[in-house]
Amino acid sequence: MFCFYSGTQKKHVLKDYCQLLSNGTHECQYVLSQAYRKFWGVSDSEVKYVTSQFCPDLNISSCHVTEGRSQFLVTLYNTLSWPVSIDVRFPVQFKQMTVTNWNGDEAPYQIVPVHEHIQRIPERVSNVDSELVMLTTLPPMSISTFVVKPHEDEVATVQYEDNYGLNKHLVIENEHLSLTFDTSSGLLVRMTNKDSALTESVSQDFNYYEAQQDIHRFSGAYVFIPKHPATIRVSGEKKVNLRLVKGPLVQEIHQTFSPWVSQVIRLYKGSKHAEFQWTVGPIDDSDRQGKEVISIFTTSIVNSDTFYTDSNGRELMERVKDVRDTWNYQPKDHVSGNYYPVTSRIIIRDPEKNVQLTVLPDRPQGGSSLGSGVVELMVHRKLLNDDGLGVGEALNDVGSDKEGVIYTGTYIKSPPWIVEIWVTHMLPDTMCSVGFLPGL
């Protein structure tokens, strides 16, 4: 497991944090393995034939168990007290598989490609270029087990499309949502909520702020100081490359913005939200300029300089650009002065149309709404100077290859909903392990 903590510690402190986290994780995995043995009814004499292993690197599509064996078990543990519908993904070497639950009933699945950017992550120990995707609903506080085996029949049909004509639009959709992409730019252009027949202009892109590197002020671990309020597009004037993947369980758009920024936008069968999995890094510093990369959503929502962020995952806090409720605020930094911590969600609302847009990150990030209908979240930073506030190191993390680190993360993004709907979207809390039983 290769880990990073964002924060203000030196690199040797970061390594210690990661070691402590790794130790604690392994202890928890041992306890869960013992619980799985009880669940499977494994006797002490059979222990040497039964192995339960965890896959901590599934977010970069790496799991030596599912890649190295043709037959295995997948065990899912729902830690919540209510049913959870989730998608499960793991890398596989075969294109035809059979997936059954513990009762022998077949479960639908789909084979999808892994984005090339993910395949290039140095910490990903894998030669597999495909993932198996399955959708399932887990009962509350329960363990569900699936058996995965190779099969000779044809796999569920998946369509790929890489070449498009000018002015052509690509659409991914399910029963509830529709997302439209402009192939001339390669960007998302609109989103439709089929349930309410509501369509809004929605675009998403990756930009970056040039970090302040003036001799007297530096953007760094403690402070975010952009050189200019305007951002620069990662892709510049170039078209974003697209790849369309369509199948019975999930439809995907694979976007490549530059050699160091990519994204997969997914729409699962029956889902009422879209998923954005971004991968950023190593940030290009060939121009010796620090960069602070954002994911930016631009919509037709008129939010009048008002947006909402959560208070450490709890209540929503109203934020108004360049305004403080308790004192006469004189803004000097119009960008960083309006950035707030986003632990679980950031929201903009249009009171006239009674709609809102919600973005849920999978980790705490800085975020803001600096223009009408705009939401931005900071996804990665690479800085070449220390800010002089105590760390004594530039914020310039490197990966296992000693190059700039690559981060990958996920946003759940709601379509234009009526205001009351946002509370229904939560990230599932589920644990996944794989293992073997005698006879597999």
CSV table of C-alpha atoms in Angstrom, one decimal, residues 28-199:
chain,number,residue,atom,x,y,z
A,28,CYS,CA,-8.0,-4.9,11.4
A,29,GLN,CA,-7.6,-7.2,8.4
A,30,TYR,CA,-6.5,-10.1,10.7
A,31,VAL,CA,-9.6,-9.6,12.8
A,32,LEU,CA,-11.8,-9.6,9.7
A,33,SER,CA,-10.1,-12.7,8.3
A,34,GLN,CA,-10.9,-14.5,11.6
A,35,ALA,CA,-14.5,-13.4,11.2
A,36,TYR,CA,-14.7,-14.7,7.6
A,37,ARG,CA,-13.4,-18.1,8.8
A,38,LYS,CA,-16.2,-18.3,11.2
A,39,PHE,CA,-18.7,-17.2,8.5
A,40,TRP,CA,-17.4,-19.9,6.1
A,41,GLY,CA,-17.3,-22.6,8.8
A,42,VAL,CA,-13.7,-23.3,8.3
A,43,SER,CA,-12.2,-25.7,10.9
A,44,ASP,CA,-8.7,-25.4,12.3
A,45,SER,CA,-7.6,-28.4,10.2
A,46,GLU,CA,-8.7,-26.5,7.0
A,47,VAL,CA,-7.0,-23.2,7.8
A,48,LYS,CA,-4.0,-23.9,5.6
A,49,TYR,CA,-6.3,-24.4,2.6
A,50,VAL,CA,-8.2,-21.2,3.1
A,51,THR,CA,-6.7,-17.8,2.5
A,52,SER,CA,-8.3,-14.4,2.9
A,53,GLN,CA,-6.5,-11.4,1.4
A,54,PHE,CA,-7.4,-7.8,1.0
A,55,CYS,CA,-6.9,-5.5,-2.0
A,56,PRO,CA,-6.1,-2.0,-0.8
A,57,ASP,CA,-5.1,-0.8,-4.3
A,58,LEU,CA,-8.4,-1.4,-6.1
A,59,ASN,CA,-8.7,2.4,-6.7
A,60,ILE,CA,-5.8,2.0,-9.1
A,61,SER,CA,-7.2,-1.4,-10.4
A,62,SER,CA,-4.5,-3.5,-8.8
A,63,CYS,CA,-5.1,-6.8,-7.0
A,64,HIS,CA,-2.6,-9.7,-7.3
A,65,VAL,CA,-5.2,-12.2,-6.2
A,66,THR,CA,-7.9,-11.5,-8.8
A,67,GLU,CA,-5.2,-11.1,-11.5
A,68,GLY,CA,-3.2,-14.2,-10.6
A,69,ARG,CA,-5.9,-16.8,-10.2
A,70,SER,CA,-8.6,-17.9,-12.5
A,71,GLN,CA,-11.1,-18.7,-9.7
A,72,PHE,CA,-11.6,-16.8,-6.4
A,73,LEU,CA,-14.1,-15.6,-3.9
A,74,VAL,CA,-15.0,-11.9,-3.4
A,75,THR,CA,-16.3,-11.1,0.0
A,76,LEU,CA,-18.1,-7.8,0.7
A,77,TYR,CA,-18.9,-6.5,4.2
A,78,ASN,CA,-21.5,-3.8,4.6
A,79,THR,CA,-20.6,-1.9,7.7
A,80,LEU,CA,-23.8,0.2,7.7
A,81,SER,CA,-27.2,-0.4,9.3
A,82,TRP,CA,-29.1,-0.1,6.1
A,83,PRO,CA,-29.0,-1.8,2.6
A,84,VAL,CA,-26.3,-0.4,0.2
A,85,SER,CA,-26.3,-0.7,-3.5
A,86,ILE,CA,-22.8,-0.6,-4.8
A,87,ASP,CA,-20.6,-1.3,-7.8
A,88,VAL,CA,-17.7,-3.6,-7.3
A,89,ARG,CA,-14.6,-3.5,-9.6
A,90,PHE,CA,-11.5,-5.6,-9.6
A,91,PRO,CA,-8.9,-6.4,-12.3
A,92,VAL,CA,-9.1,-9.7,-14.1
A,93,GLN,CA,-7.0,-11.5,-16.7
A,94,PHE,CA,-10.0,-13.3,-18.5
A,95,LYS,CA,-12.6,-11.6,-20.7
A,96,GLN,CA,-15.2,-14.3,-20.0
A,97,MET,CA,-16.2,-15.0,-16.5
A,98,THR,CA,-19.1,-16.5,-14.4
A,99,VAL,CA,-20.1,-14.7,-11.2
A,100,THR,CA,-22.5,-16.4,-8.8
A,101,ASN,CA,-23.6,-15.6,-5.2
A,102,TRP,CA,-23.3,-18.1,-2.3
A,103,ASN,CA,-26.6,-19.7,-3.3
A,104,GLY,CA,-25.4,-20.4,-6.9
A,105,ASP,CA,-27.5,-17.7,-8.6
A,106,GLU,CA,-25.7,-16.0,-11.4
A,107,ALA,CA,-24.9,-12.3,-11.0
A,108,PRO,CA,-24.6,-9.9,-14.0
A,109,TYR,CA,-21.2,-8.4,-14.8
A,110,GLN,CA,-19.4,-6.4,-17.4
A,111,ILE,CA,-15.8,-6.3,-18.5
A,112,VAL,CA,-14.4,-2.7,-19.0
A,113,PRO,CA,-11.0,-1.3,-20.0
A,114,VAL,CA,-8.7,0.4,-17.5
A,115,HIS,CA,-7.7,3.9,-18.6
A,116,GLU,CA,-4.1,4.0,-19.9
A,117,HIS,CA,-3.2,6.7,-17.4
A,118,ILE,CA,-4.2,4.4,-14.5
A,119,GLN,CA,-2.1,1.6,-16.1
A,120,ARG,CA,1.0,3.9,-16.0
A,121,ILE,CA,0.8,4.6,-12.2
A,122,PRO,CA,4.2,3.4,-10.9
A,123,GLU,CA,2.7,2.0,-7.7
A,124,ARG,CA,0.3,-0.2,-9.7
A,125,VAL,CA,1.8,-3.7,-9.8
A,126,SER,CA,-0.2,-5.1,-12.6
A,127,ASN,CA,-0.2,-6.0,-16.3
A,128,VAL,CA,-3.9,-6.4,-16.6
A,129,ASP,CA,-5.8,-3.9,-18.7
A,130,SER,CA,-9.4,-4.9,-17.9
A,131,GLU,CA,-11.7,-4.8,-14.9
A,132,LEU,CA,-14.8,-6.9,-14.0
A,133,VAL,CA,-17.7,-4.7,-12.9
A,134,MET,CA,-20.7,-6.0,-11.0
A,135,LEU,CA,-23.6,-4.3,-9.3
A,136,THR,CA,-25.1,-5.7,-6.1
A,137,THR,CA,-27.2,-4.6,-3.1
A,138,LEU,CA,-25.7,-5.6,0.3
A,139,PRO,CA,-28.0,-6.2,3.3
A,140,PRO,CA,-27.3,-4.1,6.4
A,141,MET,CA,-24.5,-5.2,8.7
A,142,SER,CA,-23.8,-8.3,6.6
A,143,ILE,CA,-21.2,-10.3,4.6
A,144,SER,CA,-21.9,-11.2,1.0
A,145,THR,CA,-19.8,-13.6,-0.9
A,146,PHE,CA,-19.5,-14.2,-4.7
A,147,VAL,CA,-17.7,-16.9,-6.6
A,148,VAL,CA,-15.8,-15.8,-9.8
A,149,LYS,CA,-14.7,-18.4,-12.4
A,150,PRO,CA,-13.6,-18.2,-16.1
A,151,HIS,CA,-16.3,-19.1,-18.6
A,152,GLU,CA,-16.1,-20.1,-22.3
A,153,ASP,CA,-19.4,-18.4,-23.4
A,154,GLU,CA,-19.3,-14.9,-24.9
A,155,VAL,CA,-19.0,-12.0,-22.5
A,156,ALA,CA,-21.7,-9.4,-22.2
A,157,THR,CA,-21.5,-7.1,-25.2
A,158,VAL,CA,-19.5,-4.0,-24.7
A,159,GLN,CA,-19.2,-1.3,-27.4
A,160,TYR,CA,-16.1,0.9,-27.9
A,161,GLU,CA,-15.9,4.0,-30.0
A,162,ASP,CA,-12.8,6.2,-30.4
A,163,ASN,CA,-13.4,8.1,-33.7
A,164,TYR,CA,-16.1,10.7,-34.1
A,165,GLY,CA,-17.1,13.2,-36.7
A,166,LEU,CA,-17.1,16.9,-36.2
A,167,ASN,CA,-20.0,18.5,-34.3
A,168,LYS,CA,-21.2,15.0,-33.2
A,169,HIS,CA,-22.4,14.6,-29.7
A,170,LEU,CA,-21.8,11.5,-27.5
A,171,VAL,CA,-24.4,10.5,-24.9
A,172,ILE,CA,-24.3,8.2,-22.0
A,173,GLU,CA,-27.5,7.5,-20.2
A,174,ASN,CA,-29.6,5.3,-18.0
A,175,GLU,CA,-33.2,5.2,-16.7
A,176,HIS,CA,-32.7,8.5,-14.7
A,177,LEU,CA,-29.9,10.5,-16.3
A,178,SER,CA,-28.4,11.6,-19.5
A,179,LEU,CA,-24.9,13.2,-20.0
A,180,THR,CA,-24.0,14.8,-23.4
A,181,PHE,CA,-20.5,15.4,-24.6
A,182,ASP,CA,-19.3,17.7,-27.4
A,183,THR,CA,-16.8,15.7,-29.5
A,184,SER,CA,-15.3,18.9,-30.9
A,185,SER,CA,-14.1,20.0,-27.4
A,186,GLY,CA,-14.2,16.6,-25.7
A,187,LEU,CA,-16.0,18.1,-22.7
A,188,LEU,CA,-19.3,17.5,-21.0
A,189,VAL,CA,-21.8,20.1,-22.1
A,190,ARG,CA,-25.2,19.2,-20.5
A,191,MET,CA,-26.9,17.0,-18.0
A,192,THR,CA,-30.5,15.8,-18.0
A,193,ASN,CA,-32.6,14.6,-15.1
A,194,LYS,CA,-35.1,12.4,-16.9
A,195,ASP,CA,-37.2,12.0,-13.8
A,196,SER,CA,-38.0,15.7,-13.7
A,197,ALA,CA,-37.5,16.4,-17.4
A,198,LEU,CA,-34.9,19.0,-16.4
A,199,THR,CA,-31.9,19.8,-18.5
